[in-house]
């Protein structure tokens, strides 16, 4: 009887796997959806950080979901790498840099404080955090050396992505969408061209 109740209870829960995980810490599908919905409600910000988000009820392009999920995955990797870095800023310098970046964000949004105020504070904090962490970790590294530096920092993280959103590309540190069945890929085109 108890087993039957548990089965019925589990069937009613509609458990969904996480969208992704970073070293076992889950990023829920609700977190991913919340970010996409927030960007839909704030098109000015969406145009800065990703491509345009379609209106409610329209299908979301797979590459949009992959971009937003990539940002969600990169955030904890940057934050953890920053915490462990000897280049970490003092509390005062970090606060000053965050204030400066928030001001730059306001400028990038056209200087409209009402637009800035519509963006949840938690998202602004995450966005500014990503910028602070990446600037501190990489700005003093020559551009040609940054891929190797990123590999040294981020290659140690175990990233899992729900296959319905794509897969993790450990070389470029991003979620890549699954190819559409039957689609002609650039590789296929180059092979065809080479065979003529």
Coordinates of N, CA, C and O in Angstrom, one line a residue:
X1 N 0.8 -1.2 0.0 CA 0.0 0.0 0.0 C 0.9 1.3 0.0 O 0.6 2.2 -0.7
X2 N 1.9 1.3 0.8 CA 2.8 2.4 0.9 C 3.5 2.6 -0.4 O 3.7 3.7 -0.9
X3 N 4.0 1.5 -1.0 CA 4.7 1.6 -2.3 C 3.7 2.2 -3.3 O 4.1 3.1 -4.2
X4 N 2.5 1.9 -3.3 CA 1.5 2.4 -4.3 C 1.3 3.9 -4.1 O 1.2 4.7 -5.0
X5 N 1.2 4.3 -2.8 CA 1.1 5.8 -2.5 C 2.3 6.6 -3.0 O 2.2 7.7 -3.5
X6 N 3.5 6.0 -2.8 CA 4.7 6.6 -3.2 C 4.7 6.8 -4.7 O 5.1 7.8 -5.3
X7 N 4.3 5.7 -5.4 CA 4.3 5.8 -6.9 C 3.3 6.9 -7.4 O 3.6 7.6 -8.3
X8 N 2.1 6.9 -6.8 CA 1.1 7.9 -7.2 C 1.6 9.3 -6.9 O 1.5 10.2 -7.7
X9 N 2.3 9.5 -5.7 CA 2.8 10.8 -5.3 C 3.9 11.2 -6.3 O 3.9 12.4 -6.7
X10 N 4.8 10.3 -6.7 CA 5.8 10.6 -7.6 C 5.3 11.0 -9.0 O 5.8 11.9 -9.7
X11 N 4.3 10.3 -9.4 CA 3.7 10.5 -10.7 C 3.1 11.9 -10.8 O 3.1 12.6 -11.8
X12 N 2.5 12.4 -9.6 CA 1.9 13.7 -9.6 C 2.9 14.9 -9.5 O 2.6 16.0 -9.6
X13 N 4.2 14.6 -9.1 CA 5.2 15.6 -8.9 C 5.7 16.3 -10.2 O 6.2 17.4 -10.1
X14 N 5.7 15.6 -11.3 CA 6.2 16.1 -12.6 C 7.6 16.6 -12.4 O 7.9 17.7 -12.8
X15 N 8.5 15.7 -11.9 CA 9.9 16.1 -11.7 C 10.5 16.4 -13.1 O 10.3 15.7 -14.1
X16 N 11.3 17.4 -13.1 CA 12.0 17.8 -14.3 C 13.5 17.8 -14.0 O 13.9 18.3 -13.0
X17 N 14.3 17.3 -14.9 CA 15.7 17.3 -14.7 C 16.2 18.7 -14.7 O 15.6 19.6 -15.3
X18 N 17.4 19.0 -14.1 CA 17.9 20.4 -14.2 C 18.3 20.7 -15.6 O 18.6 19.8 -16.4
X19 N 18.3 22.0 -15.9 CA 18.7 22.4 -17.2 C 20.2 22.1 -17.4 O 20.7 21.8 -18.5
X20 N 21.0 22.3 -16.3 CA 22.4 22.0 -16.3 C 22.9 21.9 -14.9 O 22.2 22.2 -13.9
X21 N 24.2 21.5 -14.8 CA 24.8 21.5 -13.4 C 26.3 21.9 -13.6 O 26.9 21.6 -14.6
X22 N 26.8 22.5 -12.6 CA 28.2 22.9 -12.5 C 28.8 22.2 -11.3 O 28.4 22.6 -10.2
X23 N 29.7 21.3 -11.5 CA 30.2 20.5 -10.4 C 29.1 20.0 -9.4 O 29.2 20.0 -8.2
X24 N 28.0 19.6 -10.0 CA 26.9 19.0 -9.3 C 25.9 20.0 -8.7 O 24.8 19.6 -8.3
X25 N 26.2 21.3 -8.8 CA 25.2 22.3 -8.4 C 24.3 22.6 -9.5 O 24.7 23.0 -10.6
X26 N 23.0 22.4 -9.3 CA 22.0 22.4 -10.4 C 21.6 23.8 -10.8 O 21.4 24.7 -9.9
X27 N 21.3 24.0 -12.0 CA 20.7 25.2 -12.6 C 19.3 24.6 -13.1 O 19.2 23.9 -14.0
X28 N 18.2 25.0 -12.4 CA 16.9 24.5 -12.7 C 16.4 25.0 -14.0 O 16.8 26.1 -14.5
X29 N 15.4 24.3 -14.6 CA 14.7 24.8 -15.8 C 13.9 26.1 -15.4 O 13.8 26.9 -16.3
X30 N 13.5 26.2 -14.2 CA 12.8 27.4 -13.7 C 13.7 28.6 -13.7 O 13.3 29.7 -14.1
X31 N 15.0 28.4 -13.3 CA 16.0 29.5 -13.3 C 16.2 29.9 -14.8 O 16.2 31.1 -15.0
X32 N 16.3 29.0 -15.7 CA 16.5 29.3 -17.1 C 15.4 30.0 -17.7 O 15.5 31.1 -18.3
X33 N 14.2 29.5 -17.4 CA 12.9 30.2 -17.9 C 12.8 31.6 -17.3 O 12.4 32.5 -18.0
X34 N 13.1 31.7 -16.0 CA 13.0 33.1 -15.4 C 13.9 34.1 -16.1 O 13.5 35.2 -16.3
X35 N 15.1 33.7 -16.4 CA 16.0 34.6 -17.1 C 15.5 34.9 -18.5 O 15.5 36.1 -18.9
X36 N 15.0 34.0 -19.2 CA 14.4 34.2 -20.6 C 13.2 35.1 -20.5 O 13.1 36.1 -21.2
X37 N 12.3 34.9 -19.5 CA 11.1 35.7 -19.3 C 11.5 37.1 -19.0 O 10.9 38.1 -19.5
X38 N 12.5 37.3 -18.1 CA 13.0 38.6 -17.7 C 13.6 39.4 -18.9 O 13.3 40.6 -19.1
X39 N 14.3 38.7 -19.7 CA 14.9 39.3 -20.9 C 13.8 39.7 -21.9 O 13.8 40.7 -22.6
X40 N 12.7 38.9 -22.0 CA 11.6 39.2 -22.8 C 10.9 40.5 -22.4 O 10.5 41.3 -23.1
X41 N 10.8 40.6 -21.0 CA 10.2 41.8 -20.5 C 11.1 43.1 -20.5 O 10.6 44.2 -20.2
X42 N 12.3 42.9 -20.8 CA 13.3 44.0 -20.8 C 14.1 43.9 -22.2 O 15.3 43.6 -22.2
X43 N 13.4 44.3 -23.3 CA 14.1 44.1 -24.6 C 15.3 44.9 -24.7 O 16.3 44.5 -25.5
X44 N 15.4 46.0 -24.0 CA 16.6 46.9 -24.1 C 17.8 46.1 -23.6 O 18.9 46.1 -24.2
X45 N 17.6 45.4 -22.5 CA 18.7 44.6 -21.9 C 19.0 43.4 -22.8 O 20.1 43.0 -23.1
X46 N 17.9 42.7 -23.3 CA 18.1 41.6 -24.2 C 18.9 41.9 -25.4 O 19.8 41.1 -25.8
X47 N 18.7 43.1 -25.9 CA 19.5 43.5 -27.1 C 21.0 43.7 -26.8 O 21.9 43.6 -27.6
X48 N 21.3 43.9 -25.5 CA 22.7 44.1 -25.1 C 23.4 42.7 -24.8 O 24.5 42.6 -25.2
X49 N 22.7 41.8 -24.2 CA 23.3 40.6 -23.7 C 23.1 39.4 -24.6 O 23.9 38.4 -24.6
X50 N 22.0 39.3 -25.3 CA 21.7 38.2 -26.2 C 20.9 38.8 -27.4 O 20.8 40.0 -27.6
X51 N 20.5 37.9 -28.3 CA 19.7 38.3 -29.4 C 18.3 38.7 -28.9 O 18.0 38.4 -27.8
X52 N 17.4 39.2 -29.7 CA 16.1 39.6 -29.3 C 15.3 38.3 -28.9 O 15.5 37.2 -29.4
X53 N 14.5 38.5 -27.9 CA 13.6 37.4 -27.3 C 12.2 37.5 -27.9 O 11.6 38.6 -27.9
X54 N 11.7 36.5 -28.5 CA 10.4 36.5 -29.1 C 9.3 36.8 -28.1 O 9.5 36.4 -26.9
X55 N 8.2 37.3 -28.5 CA 7.1 37.5 -27.6 C 6.6 36.3 -26.9 O 6.8 35.2 -27.4
X56 N 5.9 36.4 -25.8 CA 5.3 35.3 -25.1 C 4.4 34.5 -26.0 O 3.6 35.1 -26.8
X57 N 4.5 33.2 -26.0 CA 3.6 32.3 -26.8 C 4.3 31.9 -28.1 O 3.9 30.9 -28.7
X58 N 5.3 32.7 -28.5 CA 6.1 32.3 -29.7 C 7.2 31.3 -29.3 O 7.8 31.4 -28.2
X59 N 7.6 30.4 -30.2 CA 8.7 29.5 -29.9 C 10.0 30.3 -29.6 O 10.3 31.3 -30.3
X60 N 10.8 29.7 -28.7 CA 12.1 30.3 -28.4 C 13.1 29.6 -29.3 O 13.2 28.4 -29.3
X61 N 13.9 30.4 -30.0 CA 15.0 29.8 -30.8 C 15.9 29.0 -29.9 O 16.3 29.5 -28.8
X62 N 16.4 27.9 -30.3 CA 17.3 27.0 -29.5 C 18.6 27.8 -29.2 O 19.1 27.6 -28.1
X63 N 19.1 28.6 -30.1 CA 20.3 29.3 -29.8 C 20.1 30.4 -28.8 O 21.1 30.7 -28.0
X64 N 19.0 30.9 -28.6 CA 18.7 31.9 -27.6 C 18.8 31.2 -26.2 O 19.4 31.6 -25.3
X65 N 18.1 30.0 -26.1 CA 18.1 29.3 -24.9 C 19.5 28.9 -24.5 O 20.0 28.9 -23.4
X66 N 20.3 28.5 -25.6 CA 21.7 28.1 -25.3 C 22.5 29.2 -24.8 O 23.4 29.1 -23.9
X67 N 22.3 30.4 -25.4 CA 23.1 31.6 -24.9 C 22.7 31.9 -23.4 O 23.7 32.2 -22.7
X68 N 21.5 31.9 -23.1 CA 21.1 32.2 -21.7 C 21.6 31.2 -20.8 O 22.1 31.5 -19.7
X69 N 21.5 29.9 -21.1 CA 22.0 28.8 -20.3 C 23.5 28.9 -20.2 O 24.1 28.7 -19.1
X70 N 24.2 29.3 -21.2 CA 25.7 29.5 -21.1 C 26.0 30.5 -20.1 O 26.9 30.3 -19.3
X71 N 25.3 31.6 -20.1 CA 25.6 32.7 -19.1 C 25.3 32.1 -17.7 O 26.1 32.4 -16.7
X72 N 24.3 31.3 -17.5 CA 24.0 30.8 -16.2 C 25.1 29.8 -15.7 O 25.4 29.7 -14.5
X73 N 25.7 29.1 -16.7 CA 26.7 28.1 -16.4 C 28.1 28.8 -16.1 O 28.8 28.5 -15.1
X74 N 28.4 29.9 -16.9 CA 29.6 30.6 -16.7 C 29.7 31.4 -15.4 O 30.8 31.5 -14.8
X75 N 28.6 31.9 -14.9 CA 28.6 32.7 -13.7 C 29.2 32.0 -12.5 O 30.1 32.6 -11.9
X76 N 28.8 30.8 -12.1 CA 29.5 30.1 -11.0 C 30.9 29.8 -11.3 O 31.8 29.8 -10.3
X77 N 31.3 29.5 -12.5 CA 32.7 29.2 -12.8 C 33.5 30.4 -12.6 O 34.6 30.4 -12.1
X78 N 33.0 31.6 -13.1 CA 33.8 32.8 -12.9 C 33.9 33.2 -11.5 O 34.9 33.6 -11.0
X79 N 32.7 33.1 -10.8 CA 32.7 33.5 -9.3 C 33.7 32.6 -8.5 O 34.5 33.2 -7.7
X80 N 33.7 31.3 -8.8 CA 34.6 30.4 -8.0 C 36.0 30.7 -8.4 O 36.9 30.7 -7.5
X81 N 36.3 30.9 -9.7 CA 37.7 31.1 -10.1 C 38.2 32.4 -9.6 O 39.3 32.6 -9.2
X82 N 37.3 33.4 -9.5 CA 37.7 34.7 -9.0 C 38.0 34.6 -7.5 O 39.0 35.2 -7.0
X83 N 37.2 33.9 -6.7 CA 37.4 33.7 -5.3 C 38.7 33.0 -5.0 O 39.4 33.3 -4.0
X84 N 39.1 32.1 -5.9 CA 40.4 31.4 -5.7 C 41.6 32.2 -6.3 O 42.7 31.7 -6.1
X85 N 41.4 33.2 -7.0 CA 42.4 33.9 -7.7 C 43.2 34.9 -6.8 O 42.7 35.6 -6.0
X86 N 44.6 34.9 -7.0 CA 45.4 35.9 -6.2 C 45.2 37.3 -6.7 O 45.6 38.3 -6.1
X87 N 44.5 37.5 -7.9 CA 44.2 38.8 -8.5 C 43.0 39.4 -7.9 O 42.6 40.5 -8.4
X88 N 42.3 38.8 -6.9 CA 41.1 39.3 -6.4 C 41.2 40.7 -5.9 O 42.2 41.1 -5.2
X89 N 40.2 41.6 -6.2 CA 40.2 43.0 -5.7 C 39.9 43.1 -4.2 O 39.3 42.2 -3.7
X90 N 40.3 44.2 -3.7 CA 39.9 44.5 -2.3 C 38.4 44.8 -2.3 O 37.8 45.1 -3.4
X91 N 37.7 44.7 -1.2 CA 36.3 44.9 -1.1 C 36.0 46.3 -1.6 O 35.0 46.5 -2.3
X92 N 36.8 47.3 -1.3 CA 36.5 48.7 -1.7 C 36.7 48.8 -3.2 O 35.8 49.4 -3.8
X93 N 37.7 48.2 -3.8 CA 37.9 48.3 -5.2 C 36.8 47.6 -6.0 O 36.4 48.0 -7.0
X94 N 36.4 46.4 -5.5 CA 35.4 45.7 -6.1 C 34.1 46.5 -6.1 O 33.3 46.5 -7.1
X95 N 33.7 47.1 -5.0 CA 32.5 47.9 -4.9 C 32.6 49.0 -5.8 O 31.6 49.4 -6.5
X96 N 33.7 49.7 -6.0 CA 33.9 50.8 -6.9 C 33.7 50.4 -8.3 O 33.0 51.0 -9.1
X97 N 34.3 49.2 -8.6 CA 34.2 48.7 -10.0 C 32.7 48.3 -10.3 O 32.2 48.6 -11.4
X98 N 32.0 47.7 -9.4 CA 30.6 47.4 -9.6 C 29.8 48.7 -9.8 O 28.9 48.7 -10.7
X99 N 30.0 49.7 -9.0 CA 29.3 50.9 -9.2 C 29.5 51.5 -10.6 O 28.6 52.0 -11.3
X100 N 30.8 51.5 -11.0 CA 31.2 52.0 -12.3 C 30.5 51.2 -13.4 O 30.0 51.8 -14.4
X101 N 30.5 49.9 -13.3 CA 29.8 49.0 -14.3 C 28.3 49.2 -14.4 O 27.7 49.2 -15.4
X102 N 27.7 49.5 -13.2 CA 26.3 49.7 -13.2 C 26.0 51.0 -13.9 O 25.0 51.2 -14.7
X103 N 26.9 52.0 -13.8 CA 26.7 53.3 -14.5 C 26.9 53.1 -16.0 O 26.1 53.7 -16.8
X104 N 27.8 52.2 -16.4 CA 28.0 51.9 -17.8 C 26.8 51.2 -18.4 O 26.4 51.4 -19.5
X105 N 26.2 50.3 -17.6 CA 25.1 49.6 -18.0 C 23.9 50.6 -18.2 O 23.2 50.5 -19.2
X106 N 23.7 51.5 -17.3 CA 22.7 52.5 -17.5 C 22.9 53.3 -18.8 O 22.0 53.5 -19.5
X107 N 24.2 53.7 -19.0 CA 24.5 54.4 -20.3 C 24.2 53.6 -21.5 O 23.6 54.1 -22.5
X108 N 24.5 52.3 -21.4 CA 24.2 51.4 -22.6 C 22.8 51.2 -22.8 O 22.3 50.9 -23.9
X109 N 22.0 51.4 -21.8 CA 20.5 51.3 -21.9 C 19.9 52.6 -22.3 O 18.7 52.8 -22.2
X110 N 20.7 53.5 -22.8 CA 20.2 54.8 -23.2 C 20.1 55.9 -22.1 O 19.5 56.9 -22.3
X111 N 20.6 55.6 -20.9 CA 20.6 56.5 -19.9 C 19.2 56.6 -19.2 O 18.9 57.6 -18.4
X112 N 18.3 55.7 -19.5 CA 16.9 55.8 -19.0 C 16.8 55.0 -17.7 O 16.8 53.8 -17.7
X113 N 16.7 55.7 -16.6 CA 16.7 55.1 -15.3 C 15.4 54.2 -15.1 O 15.5 53.2 -14.5
X114 N 14.3 54.6 -15.8 CA 13.1 53.7 -15.7 C 13.4 52.4 -16.3 O 12.9 51.4 -15.8
X115 N 14.1 52.3 -17.4 CA 14.5 51.0 -18.0 C 15.4 50.2 -17.1 O 15.1 49.0 -16.9
X116 N 16.3 50.9 -16.5 CA 17.2 50.2 -15.5 C 16.4 49.7 -14.4 O 16.7 48.6 -13.9
X117 N 15.5 50.4 -13.9 CA 14.7 50.1 -12.7 C 13.8 48.8 -12.9 O 13.4 48.1 -12.0
X118 N 13.5 48.6 -14.2 CA 12.6 47.4 -14.5 C 13.4 46.1 -14.4 O 12.8 45.0 -14.3
X119 N 14.7 46.2 -14.5 CA 15.6 45.0 -14.4 C 15.7 44.6 -13.0 O 16.1 45.4 -12.2
X120 N 15.4 43.3 -12.6 CA 15.5 42.9 -11.2 C 17.0 43.1 -10.7 O 18.0 42.9 -11.4
X121 N 17.0 43.6 -9.5 CA 18.3 43.9 -8.9 C 19.2 42.7 -8.9 O 20.5 42.8 -9.1
X122 N 18.6 41.5 -8.6 CA 19.4 40.3 -8.6 C 20.1 40.0 -9.9 O 21.2 39.5 -10.0
X123 N 19.4 40.3 -11.0 CA 20.0 40.0 -12.3 C 21.1 41.1 -12.6 O 22.2 40.7 -13.1
X124 N 20.9 42.3 -12.2 CA 21.9 43.3 -12.4 C 23.2 42.9 -11.6 O 24.3 43.0 -12.1
X125 N 23.0 42.5 -10.4 CA 24.1 42.0 -9.6 C 24.8 40.9 -10.2 O 26.1 40.8 -10.3
X126 N 24.1 39.9 -10.8 CA 24.8 38.8 -11.5 C 25.5 39.2 -12.7 O 26.6 38.8 -13.0
X127 N 24.9 40.1 -13.5 CA 25.5 40.6 -14.7 C 26.8 41.4 -14.4 O 27.8 41.2 -15.0
X128 N 26.7 42.3 -13.4 CA 27.9 43.1 -13.1 C 28.9 42.2 -12.5 O 30.1 42.3 -12.7
X129 N 28.5 41.2 -11.7 CA 29.5 40.2 -11.1 C 30.3 39.5 -12.2 O 31.5 39.3 -12.1
X130 N 29.6 39.0 -13.3 CA 30.2 38.4 -14.4 C 31.3 39.3 -15.0 O 32.4 38.9 -15.3
X131 N 30.9 40.6 -15.2 CA 31.8 41.5 -15.8 C 33.1 41.8 -14.9 O 34.2 41.8 -15.4
X132 N 32.8 42.0 -13.6 CA 33.9 42.2 -12.7 C 34.9 41.0 -12.7 O 36.1 41.1 -12.8
X133 N 34.3 39.8 -12.5 CA 35.1 38.6 -12.4 C 35.9 38.4 -13.7 O 37.1 38.1 -13.6
X134 N 35.3 38.5 -14.8 CA 36.0 38.2 -16.1 C 37.1 39.3 -16.4 O 38.1 39.0 -16.8
X135 N 36.8 40.6 -16.0 CA 37.7 41.6 -16.2 C 39.0 41.4 -15.3 O 40.1 41.5 -15.8
X136 N 38.8 41.1 -14.1 CA 39.9 40.8 -13.2 C 40.7 39.6 -13.6 O 41.9 39.6 -13.6
X137 N 40.0 38.6 -14.0 CA 40.7 37.3 -14.4 C 41.5 37.4 -15.7 O 42.5 36.7 -15.8
X138 N 40.9 38.2 -16.7 CA 41.5 38.1 -18.0 C 42.0 39.4 -18.6 O 42.8 39.3 -19.6
X139 N 41.7 40.5 -18.0 CA 42.1 41.8 -18.7 C 43.6 42.0 -18.8 O 44.1 42.7 -19.8
X140 N 44.4 41.4 -17.9 CA 45.8 41.6 -18.0 C 46.5 40.5 -18.8 O 47.8 40.5 -18.9
X141 N 45.8 39.6 -19.4 CA 46.3 38.5 -20.2 C 46.2 38.9 -21.7 O 45.1 39.3 -22.1
X142 N 47.3 38.8 -22.4 CA 47.3 39.1 -23.9 C 46.2 38.3 -24.6 O 46.0 37.1 -24.2
X143 N 45.5 38.9 -25.5 CA 44.4 38.2 -26.2 C 44.7 36.8 -26.7 O 43.9 35.9 -26.6
X144 N 45.9 36.7 -27.3 CA 46.3 35.4 -27.8 C 46.5 34.3 -26.8 O 46.5 33.1 -27.1
X145 N 46.7 34.7 -25.5 CA 46.9 33.8 -24.4 C 45.6 33.5 -23.6 O 45.6 32.6 -22.8
X146 N 44.6 34.2 -23.9 CA 43.3 34.0 -23.2 C 42.7 32.6 -23.3 O 42.2 32.1 -22.3
X147 N 42.7 32.1 -24.5 CA 42.1 30.7 -24.6 C 42.8 29.7 -23.7 O 42.1 28.9 -23.0
X148 N 44.1 29.7 -23.6 CA 44.8 28.8 -22.7 C 44.5 29.1 -21.3 O 44.4 28.2 -20.5
X149 N 44.4 30.4 -21.0 CA 44.1 30.8 -19.6 C 42.7 30.4 -19.2 O 42.5 29.9 -18.1
X150 N 41.8 30.5 -20.1 CA 40.4 30.1 -19.8 C 40.4 28.6 -19.6 O 39.7 28.0 -18.7
X151 N 41.1 27.8 -20.4 CA 41.2 26.4 -20.3 C 41.8 26.0 -19.0 O 41.3 25.1 -18.3
X152 N 42.8 26.7 -18.5 CA 43.4 26.4 -17.2 C 42.4 26.6 -16.1 O 42.4 25.9 -15.1
X153 N 41.7 27.7 -16.2 CA 40.7 28.1 -15.1 C 39.5 27.2 -15.2 O 39.0 26.7 -14.1
X154 N 38.9 27.1 -16.4 CA 37.5 26.5 -16.5 C 37.5 25.0 -16.8 O 36.5 24.3 -16.7
X155 N 38.7 24.5 -17.3 CA 38.7 23.1 -17.7 C 38.5 22.1 -16.5 O 38.3 20.9 -16.7
X156 N 38.6 22.6 -15.3 CA 38.5 21.7 -14.1 C 37.0 21.5 -13.7 O 36.8 20.7 -12.8
X157 N 36.1 22.2 -14.3 CA 34.7 22.2 -13.9 C 34.0 21.0 -14.6 O 34.2 20.9 -15.8
X158 N 33.1 20.3 -13.9 CA 32.3 19.3 -14.5 C 31.0 19.9 -14.9 O 30.2 20.2 -14.0
X159 N 30.7 20.0 -16.2 CA 29.5 20.6 -16.7 C 28.6 19.6 -17.3 O 29.0 18.8 -18.2
X160 N 27.4 19.5 -16.9 CA 26.4 18.6 -17.5 C 25.2 19.5 -18.0 O 24.8 20.4 -17.3
X161 N 24.7 19.2 -19.2 CA 23.6 20.0 -19.8 C 22.5 19.0 -20.2 O 22.8 17.9 -20.8
X162 N 21.3 19.3 -19.9 CA 20.2 18.5 -20.3 C 20.2 18.4 -21.9 O 20.2 19.5 -22.5
X163 N 20.3 17.3 -22.5 CA 20.5 17.1 -23.9 C 19.4 17.9 -24.7 O 19.7 18.2 -25.9
X164 N 18.2 18.2 -24.1 CA 17.2 18.9 -24.9 C 17.6 20.3 -25.2 O 17.1 20.9 -26.1
X165 N 18.6 20.8 -24.4 CA 19.1 22.2 -24.7 C 20.4 22.2 -25.5 O 20.8 23.3 -25.9
X166 N 21.0 21.1 -25.7 CA 22.2 21.0 -26.4 C 23.3 20.3 -25.7 O 23.0 19.4 -24.9
X167 N 24.5 20.7 -25.9 CA 25.6 20.1 -25.2 C 26.7 21.1 -24.8 O 26.7 22.1 -25.5
X168 N 27.5 20.8 -23.8 CA 28.6 21.7 -23.4 C 29.8 21.6 -24.3 O 30.3 20.5 -24.5
X169 N 30.3 22.7 -24.8 CA 31.5 22.7 -25.6 C 32.6 23.1 -24.7 O 32.7 24.3 -24.3
X170 N 33.5 22.1 -24.3 CA 34.5 22.4 -23.3 C 35.7 23.3 -23.9 O 36.5 23.7 -23.1
X171 N 35.7 23.4 -25.2 CA 36.8 24.2 -25.8 C 36.4 25.7 -25.8 O 37.2 26.6 -25.5
X172 N 35.1 26.0 -26.2 CA 34.7 27.4 -26.2 C 33.8 27.8 -25.0 O 33.4 28.9 -25.0
X173 N 33.6 26.9 -24.1 CA 32.9 27.2 -22.9 C 31.5 27.8 -23.1 O 31.2 28.9 -22.7
X174 N 30.7 27.0 -23.9 CA 29.4 27.4 -24.2 C 28.5 26.2 -24.5 O 29.0 25.2 -24.9
X175 N 27.2 26.4 -24.4 CA 26.2 25.4 -24.8 C 26.0 25.6 -26.3 O 25.8 26.7 -26.8
X176 N 26.2 24.5 -27.0 CA 25.9 24.4 -28.4 C 24.6 23.7 -28.7 O 24.4 22.6 -28.0
X177 N 23.8 24.2 -29.6 CA 22.5 23.5 -29.8 C 22.8 22.2 -30.6 O 23.8 22.0 -31.3
X178 N 21.8 21.4 -30.5 CA 21.8 20.1 -31.2 C 21.5 20.4 -32.7 O 20.6 21.2 -33.0
X179 N 22.2 19.7 -33.6 CA 21.9 20.0 -35.0 C 20.5 19.5 -35.4 O 20.0 18.5 -34.8
X180 N 19.8 20.2 -36.3 CA 18.5 19.8 -36.7 C 18.6 18.6 -37.6 O 19.4 18.6 -38.5
X181 N 17.8 17.5 -37.4 CA 17.9 16.3 -38.2 C 17.7 16.7 -39.7 O 16.8 17.4 -40.0
X182 N 18.6 16.2 -40.5 CA 18.5 16.5 -42.0 C 19.1 17.8 -42.4 O 19.1 18.1 -43.6
X183 N 19.5 18.7 -41.5 CA 20.1 20.0 -41.9 C 21.4 19.8 -42.5 O 22.2 18.9 -42.2
X184 N 21.7 20.6 -43.5 CA 23.0 20.5 -44.2 C 24.0 21.4 -43.4 O 23.7 22.6 -43.2
X185 N 25.0 20.8 -42.9 CA 26.0 21.5 -42.0 C 27.1 22.1 -42.9 O 27.3 21.6 -44.0
X186 N 27.8 23.1 -42.4 CA 28.9 23.7 -43.2 C 30.0 22.6 -43.5 O 30.6 22.6 -44.6
X187 N 30.2 21.7 -42.6 CA 31.1 20.6 -42.9 C 30.7 19.7 -44.1 O 31.4 19.4 -45.0
X188 N 29.4 19.4 -44.1 CA 28.8 18.6 -45.2 C 29.0 19.4 -46.5 O 29.3 18.8 -47.5
X189 N 28.7 20.7 -46.5 CA 28.9 21.5 -47.7 C 30.3 21.5 -48.2 O 30.6 21.4 -49.4
X190 N 31.3 21.6 -47.2 CA 32.7 21.7 -47.7 C 33.1 20.3 -48.2 O 33.9 20.3 -49.2
X191 N 32.6 19.2 -47.6 CA 32.9 17.9 -48.2 C 32.3 17.8 -49.6 O 33.0 17.2 -50.5
X192 N 31.1 18.3 -49.8 CA 30.5 18.2 -51.1 C 31.3 19.0 -52.1 O 31.6 18.5 -53.2
X193 N 31.7 20.2 -51.7 CA 32.4 21.1 -52.6 C 33.8 20.4 -52.9 O 34.3 20.5 -54.0
X194 N 34.4 19.8 -51.9 CA 35.7 19.2 -52.1 C 35.6 18.0 -53.1 O 36.6 17.7 -53.7
X195 N 34.5 17.3 -53.1 CA 34.4 16.1 -53.9 C 34.1 16.5 -55.4 O 34.1 15.6 -56.2
X196 N 33.8 17.7 -55.7 CA 33.5 18.0 -57.1 C 34.7 18.2 -57.9 O 35.7 18.6 -57.5

